[in-house]
mmCIF file of C-alpha atoms and ligand atoms in Angstrom:
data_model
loop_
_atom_site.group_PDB
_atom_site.id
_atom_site.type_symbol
_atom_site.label_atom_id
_atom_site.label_comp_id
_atom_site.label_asym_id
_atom_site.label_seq_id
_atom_site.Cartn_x
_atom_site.Cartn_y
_atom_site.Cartn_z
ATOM 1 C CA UNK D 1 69.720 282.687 80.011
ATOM 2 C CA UNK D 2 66.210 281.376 80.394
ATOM 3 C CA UNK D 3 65.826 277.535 80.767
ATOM 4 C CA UNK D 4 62.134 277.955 79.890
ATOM 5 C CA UNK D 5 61.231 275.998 76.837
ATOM 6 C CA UNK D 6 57.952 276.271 75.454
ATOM 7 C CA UNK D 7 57.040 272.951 73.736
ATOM 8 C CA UNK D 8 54.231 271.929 71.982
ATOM 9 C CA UNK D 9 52.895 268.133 72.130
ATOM 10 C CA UNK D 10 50.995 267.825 68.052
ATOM 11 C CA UNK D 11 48.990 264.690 68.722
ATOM 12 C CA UNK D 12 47.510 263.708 65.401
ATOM 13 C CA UNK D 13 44.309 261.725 64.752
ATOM 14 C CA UNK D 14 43.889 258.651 62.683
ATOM 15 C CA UNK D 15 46.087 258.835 59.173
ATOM 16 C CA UNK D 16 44.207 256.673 56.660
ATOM 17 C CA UNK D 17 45.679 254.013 53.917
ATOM 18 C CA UNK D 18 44.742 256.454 51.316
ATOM 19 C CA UNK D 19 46.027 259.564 52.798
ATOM 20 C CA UNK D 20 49.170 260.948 50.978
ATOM 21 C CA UNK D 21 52.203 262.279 52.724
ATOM 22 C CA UNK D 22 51.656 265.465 51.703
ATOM 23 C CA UNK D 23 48.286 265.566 52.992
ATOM 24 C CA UNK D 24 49.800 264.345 56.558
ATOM 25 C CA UNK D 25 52.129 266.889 56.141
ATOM 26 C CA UNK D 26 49.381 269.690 55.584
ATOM 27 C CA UNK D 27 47.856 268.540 58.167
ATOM 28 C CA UNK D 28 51.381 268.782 60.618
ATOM 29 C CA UNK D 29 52.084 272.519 59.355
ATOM 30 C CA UNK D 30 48.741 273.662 60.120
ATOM 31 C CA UNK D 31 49.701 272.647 63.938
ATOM 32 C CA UNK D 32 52.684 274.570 63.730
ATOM 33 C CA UNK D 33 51.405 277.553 62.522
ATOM 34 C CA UNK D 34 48.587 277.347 66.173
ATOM 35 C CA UNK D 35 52.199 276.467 67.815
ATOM 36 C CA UNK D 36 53.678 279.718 66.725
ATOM 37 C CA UNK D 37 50.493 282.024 67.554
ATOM 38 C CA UNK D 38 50.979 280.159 71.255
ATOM 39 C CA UNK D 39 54.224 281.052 71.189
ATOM 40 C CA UNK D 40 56.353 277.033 71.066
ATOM 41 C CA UNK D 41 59.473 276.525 70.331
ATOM 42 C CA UNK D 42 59.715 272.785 69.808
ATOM 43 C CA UNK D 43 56.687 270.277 68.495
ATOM 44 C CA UNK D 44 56.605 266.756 69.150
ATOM 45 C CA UNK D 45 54.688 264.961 66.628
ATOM 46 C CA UNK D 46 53.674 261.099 66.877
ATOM 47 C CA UNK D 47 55.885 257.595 65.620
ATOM 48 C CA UNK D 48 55.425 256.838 61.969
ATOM 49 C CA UNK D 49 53.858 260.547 61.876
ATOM 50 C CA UNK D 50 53.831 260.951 57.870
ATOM 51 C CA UNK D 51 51.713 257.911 57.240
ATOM 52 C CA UNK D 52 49.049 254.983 58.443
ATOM 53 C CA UNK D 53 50.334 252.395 60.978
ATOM 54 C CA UNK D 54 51.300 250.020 58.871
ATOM 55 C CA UNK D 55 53.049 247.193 60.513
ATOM 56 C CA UNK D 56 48.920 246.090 61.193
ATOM 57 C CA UNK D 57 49.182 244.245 57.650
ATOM 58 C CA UNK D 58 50.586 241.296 56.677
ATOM 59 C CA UNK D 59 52.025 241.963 53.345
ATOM 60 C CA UNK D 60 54.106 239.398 50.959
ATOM 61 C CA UNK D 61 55.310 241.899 48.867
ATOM 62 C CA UNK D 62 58.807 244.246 50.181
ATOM 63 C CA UNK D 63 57.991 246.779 47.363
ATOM 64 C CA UNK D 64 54.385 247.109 49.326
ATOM 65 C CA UNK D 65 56.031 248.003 52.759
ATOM 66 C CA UNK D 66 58.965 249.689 51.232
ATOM 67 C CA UNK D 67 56.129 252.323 50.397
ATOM 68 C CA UNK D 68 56.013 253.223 54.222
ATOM 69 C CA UNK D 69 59.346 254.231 54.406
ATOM 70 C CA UNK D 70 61.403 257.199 54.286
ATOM 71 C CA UNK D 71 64.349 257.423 51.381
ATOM 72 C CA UNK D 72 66.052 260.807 52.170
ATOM 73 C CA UNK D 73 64.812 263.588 54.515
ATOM 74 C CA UNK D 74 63.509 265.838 53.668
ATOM 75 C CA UNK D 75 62.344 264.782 50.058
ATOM 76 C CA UNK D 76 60.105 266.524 48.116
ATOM 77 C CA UNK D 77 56.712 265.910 50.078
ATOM 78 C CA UNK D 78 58.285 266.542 53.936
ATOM 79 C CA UNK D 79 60.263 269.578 52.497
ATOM 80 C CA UNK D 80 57.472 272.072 53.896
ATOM 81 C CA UNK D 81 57.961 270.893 57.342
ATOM 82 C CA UNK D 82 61.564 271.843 57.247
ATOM 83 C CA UNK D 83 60.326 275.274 55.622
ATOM 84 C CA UNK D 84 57.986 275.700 58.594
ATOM 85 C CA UNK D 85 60.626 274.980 61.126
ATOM 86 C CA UNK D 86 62.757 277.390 59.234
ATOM 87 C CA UNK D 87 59.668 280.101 58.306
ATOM 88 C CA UNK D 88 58.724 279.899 61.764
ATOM 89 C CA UNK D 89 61.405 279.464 63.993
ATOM 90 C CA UNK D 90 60.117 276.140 65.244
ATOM 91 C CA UNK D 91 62.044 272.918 65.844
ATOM 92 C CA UNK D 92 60.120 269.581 65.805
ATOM 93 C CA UNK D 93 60.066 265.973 66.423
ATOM 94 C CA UNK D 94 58.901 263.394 64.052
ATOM 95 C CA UNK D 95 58.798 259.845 63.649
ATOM 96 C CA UNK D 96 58.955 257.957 60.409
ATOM 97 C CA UNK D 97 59.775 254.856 58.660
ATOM 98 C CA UNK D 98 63.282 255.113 57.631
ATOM 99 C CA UNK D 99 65.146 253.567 54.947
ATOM 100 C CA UNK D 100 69.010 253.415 54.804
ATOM 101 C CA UNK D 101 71.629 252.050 52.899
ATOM 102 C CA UNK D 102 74.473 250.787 55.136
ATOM 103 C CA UNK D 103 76.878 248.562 54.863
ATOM 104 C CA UNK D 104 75.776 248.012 51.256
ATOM 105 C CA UNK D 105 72.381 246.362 52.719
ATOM 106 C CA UNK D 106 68.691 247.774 52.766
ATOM 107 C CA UNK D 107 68.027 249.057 55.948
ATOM 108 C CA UNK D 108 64.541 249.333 58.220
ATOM 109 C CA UNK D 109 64.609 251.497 61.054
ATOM 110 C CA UNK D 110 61.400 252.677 62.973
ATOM 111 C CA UNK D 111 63.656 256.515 63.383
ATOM 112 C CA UNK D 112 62.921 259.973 64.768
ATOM 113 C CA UNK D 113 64.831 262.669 64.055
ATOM 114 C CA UNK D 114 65.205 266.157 65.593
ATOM 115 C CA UNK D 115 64.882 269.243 63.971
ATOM 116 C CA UNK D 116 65.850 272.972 65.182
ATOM 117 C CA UNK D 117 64.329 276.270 64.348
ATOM 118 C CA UNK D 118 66.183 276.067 61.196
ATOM 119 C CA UNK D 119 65.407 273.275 59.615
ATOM 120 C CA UNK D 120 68.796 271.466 60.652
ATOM 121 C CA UNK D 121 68.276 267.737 61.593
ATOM 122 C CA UNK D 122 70.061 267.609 65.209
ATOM 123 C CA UNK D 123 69.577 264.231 66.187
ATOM 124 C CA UNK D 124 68.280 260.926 65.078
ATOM 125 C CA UNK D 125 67.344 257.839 67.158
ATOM 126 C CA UNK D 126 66.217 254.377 65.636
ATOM 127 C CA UNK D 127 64.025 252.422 68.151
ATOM 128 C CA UNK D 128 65.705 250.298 69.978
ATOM 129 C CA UNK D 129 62.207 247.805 71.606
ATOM 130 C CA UNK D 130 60.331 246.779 69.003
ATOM 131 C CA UNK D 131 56.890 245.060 70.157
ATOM 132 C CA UNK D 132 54.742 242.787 68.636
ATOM 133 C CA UNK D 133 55.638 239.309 65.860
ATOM 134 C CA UNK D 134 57.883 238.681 62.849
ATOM 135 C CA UNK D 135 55.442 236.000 61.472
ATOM 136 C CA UNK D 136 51.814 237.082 60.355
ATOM 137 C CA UNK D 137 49.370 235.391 62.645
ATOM 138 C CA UNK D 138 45.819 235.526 61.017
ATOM 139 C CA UNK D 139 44.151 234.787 64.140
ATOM 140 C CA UNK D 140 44.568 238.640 65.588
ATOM 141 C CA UNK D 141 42.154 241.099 64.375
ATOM 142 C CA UNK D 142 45.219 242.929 63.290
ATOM 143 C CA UNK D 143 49.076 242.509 63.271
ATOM 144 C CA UNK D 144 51.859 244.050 64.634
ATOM 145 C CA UNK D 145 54.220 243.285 62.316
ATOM 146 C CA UNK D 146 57.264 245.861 64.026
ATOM 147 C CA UNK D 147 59.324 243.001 64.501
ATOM 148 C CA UNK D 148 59.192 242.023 61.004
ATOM 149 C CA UNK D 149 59.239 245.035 59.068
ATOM 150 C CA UNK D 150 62.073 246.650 61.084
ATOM 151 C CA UNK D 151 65.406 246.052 62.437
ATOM 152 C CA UNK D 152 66.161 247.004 65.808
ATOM 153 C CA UNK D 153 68.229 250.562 66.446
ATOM 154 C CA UNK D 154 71.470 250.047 65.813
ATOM 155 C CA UNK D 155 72.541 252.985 67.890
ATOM 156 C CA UNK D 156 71.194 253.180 71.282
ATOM 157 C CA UNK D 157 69.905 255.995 72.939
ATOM 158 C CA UNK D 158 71.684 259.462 72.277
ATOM 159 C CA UNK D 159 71.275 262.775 73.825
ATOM 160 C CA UNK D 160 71.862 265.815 71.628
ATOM 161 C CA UNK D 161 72.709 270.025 72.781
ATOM 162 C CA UNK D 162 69.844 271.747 71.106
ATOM 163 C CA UNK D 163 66.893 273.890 72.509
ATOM 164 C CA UNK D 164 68.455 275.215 75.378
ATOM 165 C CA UNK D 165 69.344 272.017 77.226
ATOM 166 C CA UNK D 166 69.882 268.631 76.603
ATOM 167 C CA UNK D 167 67.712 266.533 74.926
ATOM 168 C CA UNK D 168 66.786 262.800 74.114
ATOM 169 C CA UNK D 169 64.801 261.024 72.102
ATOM 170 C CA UNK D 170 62.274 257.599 71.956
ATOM 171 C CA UNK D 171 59.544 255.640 70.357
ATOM 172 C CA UNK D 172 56.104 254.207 71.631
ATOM 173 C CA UNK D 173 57.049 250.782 73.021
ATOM 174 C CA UNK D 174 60.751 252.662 74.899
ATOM 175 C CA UNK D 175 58.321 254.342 77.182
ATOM 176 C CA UNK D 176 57.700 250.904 79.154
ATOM 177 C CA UNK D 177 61.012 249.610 80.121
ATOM 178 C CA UNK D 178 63.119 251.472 82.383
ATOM 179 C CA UNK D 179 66.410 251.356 80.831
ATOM 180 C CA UNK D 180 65.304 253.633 78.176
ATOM 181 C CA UNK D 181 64.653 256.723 80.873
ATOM 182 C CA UNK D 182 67.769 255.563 82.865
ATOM 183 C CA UNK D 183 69.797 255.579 79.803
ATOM 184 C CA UNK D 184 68.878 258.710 78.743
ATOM 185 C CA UNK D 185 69.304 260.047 82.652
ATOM 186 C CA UNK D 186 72.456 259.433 82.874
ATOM 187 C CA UNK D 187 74.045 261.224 79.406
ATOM 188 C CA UNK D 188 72.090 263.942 81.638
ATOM 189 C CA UNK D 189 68.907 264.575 79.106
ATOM 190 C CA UNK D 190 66.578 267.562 80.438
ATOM 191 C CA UNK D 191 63.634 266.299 78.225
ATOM 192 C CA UNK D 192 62.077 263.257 76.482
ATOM 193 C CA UNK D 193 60.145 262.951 73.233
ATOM 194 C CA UNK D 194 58.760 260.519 72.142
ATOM 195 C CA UNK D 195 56.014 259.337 69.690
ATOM 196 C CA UNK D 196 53.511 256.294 69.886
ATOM 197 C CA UNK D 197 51.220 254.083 68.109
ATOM 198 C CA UNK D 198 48.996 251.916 70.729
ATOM 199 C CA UNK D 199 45.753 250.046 69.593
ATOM 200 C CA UNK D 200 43.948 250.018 72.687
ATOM 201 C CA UNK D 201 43.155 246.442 71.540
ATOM 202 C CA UNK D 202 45.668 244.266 72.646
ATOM 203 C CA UNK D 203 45.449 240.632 71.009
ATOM 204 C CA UNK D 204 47.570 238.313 73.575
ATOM 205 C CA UNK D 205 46.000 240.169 76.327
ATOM 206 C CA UNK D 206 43.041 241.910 76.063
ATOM 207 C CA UNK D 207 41.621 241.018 79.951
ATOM 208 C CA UNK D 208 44.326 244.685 79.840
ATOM 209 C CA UNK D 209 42.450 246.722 77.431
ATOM 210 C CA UNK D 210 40.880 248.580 79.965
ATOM 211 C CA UNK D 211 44.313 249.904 81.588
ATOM 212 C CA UNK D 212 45.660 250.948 78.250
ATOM 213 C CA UNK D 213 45.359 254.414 78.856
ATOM 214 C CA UNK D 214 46.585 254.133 82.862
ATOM 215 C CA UNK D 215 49.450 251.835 81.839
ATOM 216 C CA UNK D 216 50.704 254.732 79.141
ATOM 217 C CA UNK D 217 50.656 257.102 81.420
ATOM 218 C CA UNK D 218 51.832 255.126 84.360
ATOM 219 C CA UNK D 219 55.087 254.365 82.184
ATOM 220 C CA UNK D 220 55.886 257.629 81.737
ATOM 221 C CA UNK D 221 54.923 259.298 85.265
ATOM 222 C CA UNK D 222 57.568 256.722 86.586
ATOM 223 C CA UNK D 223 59.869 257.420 84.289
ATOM 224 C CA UNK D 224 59.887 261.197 84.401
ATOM 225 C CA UNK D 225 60.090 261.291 87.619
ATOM 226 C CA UNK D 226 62.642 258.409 88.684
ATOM 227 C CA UNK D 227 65.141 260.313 86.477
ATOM 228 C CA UNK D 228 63.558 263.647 86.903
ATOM 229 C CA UNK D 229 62.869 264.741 83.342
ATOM 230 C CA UNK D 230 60.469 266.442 81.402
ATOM 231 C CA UNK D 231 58.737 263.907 78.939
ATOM 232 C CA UNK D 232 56.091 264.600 76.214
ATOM 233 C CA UNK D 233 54.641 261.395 75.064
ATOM 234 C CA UNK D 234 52.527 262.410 72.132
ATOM 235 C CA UNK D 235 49.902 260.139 70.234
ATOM 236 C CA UNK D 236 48.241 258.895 67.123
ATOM 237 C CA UNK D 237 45.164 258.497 67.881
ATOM 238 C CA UNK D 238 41.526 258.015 67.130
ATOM 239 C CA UNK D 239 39.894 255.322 64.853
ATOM 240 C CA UNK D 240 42.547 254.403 62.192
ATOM 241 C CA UNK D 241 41.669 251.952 59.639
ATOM 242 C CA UNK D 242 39.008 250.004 62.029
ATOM 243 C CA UNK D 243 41.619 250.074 64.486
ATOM 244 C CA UNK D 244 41.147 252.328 67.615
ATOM 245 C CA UNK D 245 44.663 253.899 68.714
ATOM 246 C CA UNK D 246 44.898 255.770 72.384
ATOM 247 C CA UNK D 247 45.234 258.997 72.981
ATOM 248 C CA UNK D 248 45.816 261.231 76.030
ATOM 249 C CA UNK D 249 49.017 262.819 74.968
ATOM 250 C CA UNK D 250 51.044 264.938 77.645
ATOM 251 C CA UNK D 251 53.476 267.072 78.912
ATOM 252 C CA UNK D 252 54.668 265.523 81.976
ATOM 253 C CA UNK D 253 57.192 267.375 84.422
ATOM 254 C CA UNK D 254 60.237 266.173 86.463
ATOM 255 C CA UNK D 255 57.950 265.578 89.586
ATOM 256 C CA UNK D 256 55.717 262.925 87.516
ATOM 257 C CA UNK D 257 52.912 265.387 87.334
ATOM 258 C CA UNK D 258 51.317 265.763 84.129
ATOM 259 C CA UNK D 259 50.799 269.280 83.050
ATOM 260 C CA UNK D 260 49.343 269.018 80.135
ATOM 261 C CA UNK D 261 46.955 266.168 78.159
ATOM 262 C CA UNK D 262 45.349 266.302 74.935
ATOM 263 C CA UNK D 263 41.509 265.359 75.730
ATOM 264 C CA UNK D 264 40.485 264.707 71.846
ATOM 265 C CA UNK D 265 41.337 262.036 69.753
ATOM 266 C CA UNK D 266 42.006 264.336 66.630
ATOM 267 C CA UNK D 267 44.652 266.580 65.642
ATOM 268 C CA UNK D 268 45.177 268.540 68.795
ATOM 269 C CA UNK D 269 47.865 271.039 69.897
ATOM 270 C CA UNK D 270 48.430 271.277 73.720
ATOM 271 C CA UNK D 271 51.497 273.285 75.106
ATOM 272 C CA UNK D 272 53.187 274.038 78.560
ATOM 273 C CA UNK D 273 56.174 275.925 79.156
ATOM 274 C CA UNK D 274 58.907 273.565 80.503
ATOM 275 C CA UNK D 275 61.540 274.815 82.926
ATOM 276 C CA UNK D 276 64.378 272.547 82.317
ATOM 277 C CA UNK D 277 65.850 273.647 85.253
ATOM 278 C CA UNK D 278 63.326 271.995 87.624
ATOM 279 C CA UNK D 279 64.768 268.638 86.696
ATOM 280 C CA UNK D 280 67.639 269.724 89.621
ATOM 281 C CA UNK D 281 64.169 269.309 91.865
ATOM 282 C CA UNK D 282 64.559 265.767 91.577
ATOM 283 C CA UNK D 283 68.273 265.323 90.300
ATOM 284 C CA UNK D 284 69.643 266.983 93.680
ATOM 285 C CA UNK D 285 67.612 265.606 95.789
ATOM 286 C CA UNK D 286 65.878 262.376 95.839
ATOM 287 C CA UNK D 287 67.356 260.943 92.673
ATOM 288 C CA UNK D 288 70.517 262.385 93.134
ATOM 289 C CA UNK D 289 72.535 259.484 91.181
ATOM 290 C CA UNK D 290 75.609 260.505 92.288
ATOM 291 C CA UNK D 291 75.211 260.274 96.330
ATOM 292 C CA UNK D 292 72.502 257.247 96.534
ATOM 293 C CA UNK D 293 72.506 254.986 93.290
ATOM 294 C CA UNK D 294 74.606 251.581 93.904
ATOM 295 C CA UNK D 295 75.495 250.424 90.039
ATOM 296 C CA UNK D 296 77.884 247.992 91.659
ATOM 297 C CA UNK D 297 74.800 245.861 92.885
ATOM 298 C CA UNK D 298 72.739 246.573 89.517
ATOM 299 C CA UNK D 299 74.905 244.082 87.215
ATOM 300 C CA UNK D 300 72.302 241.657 87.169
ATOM 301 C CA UNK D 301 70.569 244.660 84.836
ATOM 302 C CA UNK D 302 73.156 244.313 82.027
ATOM 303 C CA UNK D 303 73.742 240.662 81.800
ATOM 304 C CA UNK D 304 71.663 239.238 79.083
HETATM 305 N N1 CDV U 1 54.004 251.136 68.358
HETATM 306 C C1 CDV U 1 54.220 250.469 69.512
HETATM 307 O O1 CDV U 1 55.349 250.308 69.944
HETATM 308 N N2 CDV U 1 53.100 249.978 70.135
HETATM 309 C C2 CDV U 1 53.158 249.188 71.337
HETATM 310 C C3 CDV U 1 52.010 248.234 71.448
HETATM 311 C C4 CDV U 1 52.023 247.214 70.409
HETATM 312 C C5 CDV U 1 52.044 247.520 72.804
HETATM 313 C C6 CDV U 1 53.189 250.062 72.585
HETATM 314 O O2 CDV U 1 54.025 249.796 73.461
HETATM 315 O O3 CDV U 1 52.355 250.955 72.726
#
């Protein structure tokens, strides 16, 4: 059986304040309809795909921000992506704000779940780093307000059977600490999706504005190919409320090479067939865990 996937990274441009769900939506079946005349079997769409990023306001009031979120999905406006998948044969990624009921609380999870070709939810992961402040702090332009308006994933990093191989799943901020590529590595995940958010502006630190875009993909070179997997880091981008977000999403293979990049900062479809098998490239040879890594002298790694 063929190990070839054919993946599609959906970067979507700036989703405004007033845009509605369904609109966002639209806007995400339309790129799966040009990923099924280009012949994909999996889309990756961006973090928080289905509405503005929203942890950049300060808001007093929990009914405000509980707007954001997710209550069951699919409900009645992300229904047609689950037809799509299903009409089309397609299986996606897509982040989203998602609320849960657990252990009789209110829960806030910055999620992503995994669909297959028809319609099934496969997998869900809830972010485990969350950047940015809990407090509002006027003096930034804008907030990031991640740390306040969500809870940190409860249920570390999975890896799920689906598409022909094994895959695993991340958010934005994941795609700069090791651990999260390592920790998917090791349950043996082929490919990595994941979905980001990053103002190019960065508040604390802005003398590193100018290596946003290097640092992003820097990140996830490394990490592809110091576990030798496929990742597809795939942006919101453009202008978004005053707020410019990168772009430069991308395909990236086992070797660290990028294959693909999207080179607007709109809604933009880019694709590359990924042989899943060419993560044995790196896994059986340089970063063969088994023969060369030394866990016994990483403990240091673990302790808190
Ligand atoms: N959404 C994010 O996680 N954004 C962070 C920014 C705030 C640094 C990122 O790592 O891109």
């Amino acid at each position: 059986m063929s190990r070839k996937l054919m993946v599609g990274a959906a970067q979507l441009g700036p989703i405004e304040r007033t845009e509605s769900r369904s609109q966002a939506v639209a806007r995400m079946v339309d790129l799966m309809h040009q990923a099924k005349a280009r012949g994909v079997q999996l889309v990756v769409f961006p973090e928080l795909a289905l509405t503005t990023f929203f942890p950049r306001w300060y808001f007093e009031d929990q009914a405000e921000v509980d707007a954001f979120f997710e209550r069951e999905l699919p409900g009645p406006e992300t229904q047609p992506l689950f037809d799509a998948a299903r009409e089309l044969d397609i299986g996606f990624y897509l982040g989203y704000g998602e609320l849960a009921q657990e252990d009789g609380k209110t829960r806030h999870f910055n999620t992503s779940i995994l669909v297959d070709g028809s319609g099934r939810i496969v997998g869900k992961y809830r972010k485990v780093h969350l950047p940015g402040h809990a407090e509002h702090e006027p003096w930034r332009p804008f907030q990031h307000l991640e740390k306040r308006y969500f809870e940190p994933g409860n249920q570390g990093f999975g890896a799920w059977q689906a598409f022909g191989g094994t895959m695993g799943m991340a958010l934005c901020n994941d795609r700069r600490w090791p651990e999260t590529y390592r920790m998917l590595a090791l349950q043996g995940v082929e490919l990595m999706m994941l979905g980001y958010n990053t103002p190019i502006h960065y508040p604390p630190v802005p003398e590193h504005d100018h290596l946003q875009g290097f640092h992003n993909h820097l990140c996830m070179q490394a990490g592809a190919y110091q576990n030798g997997m496929w990742v597809v880091g795939v942006a919101k981008a453009g202008k978004e409320e005053g707020c410019d977000l990168l772009g430069q999403s991308c395909i990236i293979g086992p070797t660290g090479e990028i294959m693909a990049m999207a080179s607007t900062m709109e809604d933009e479809l880019i694709t590359y067939e990924c042989d899943l098998d060419r993560t044995r490239e790196i896994r059986e040879n340089i970063f063969n865990f088994s023969l060369h890594r030394r866990p016994e002298v990483y403990d240091l790694i673990t302790k808190a």
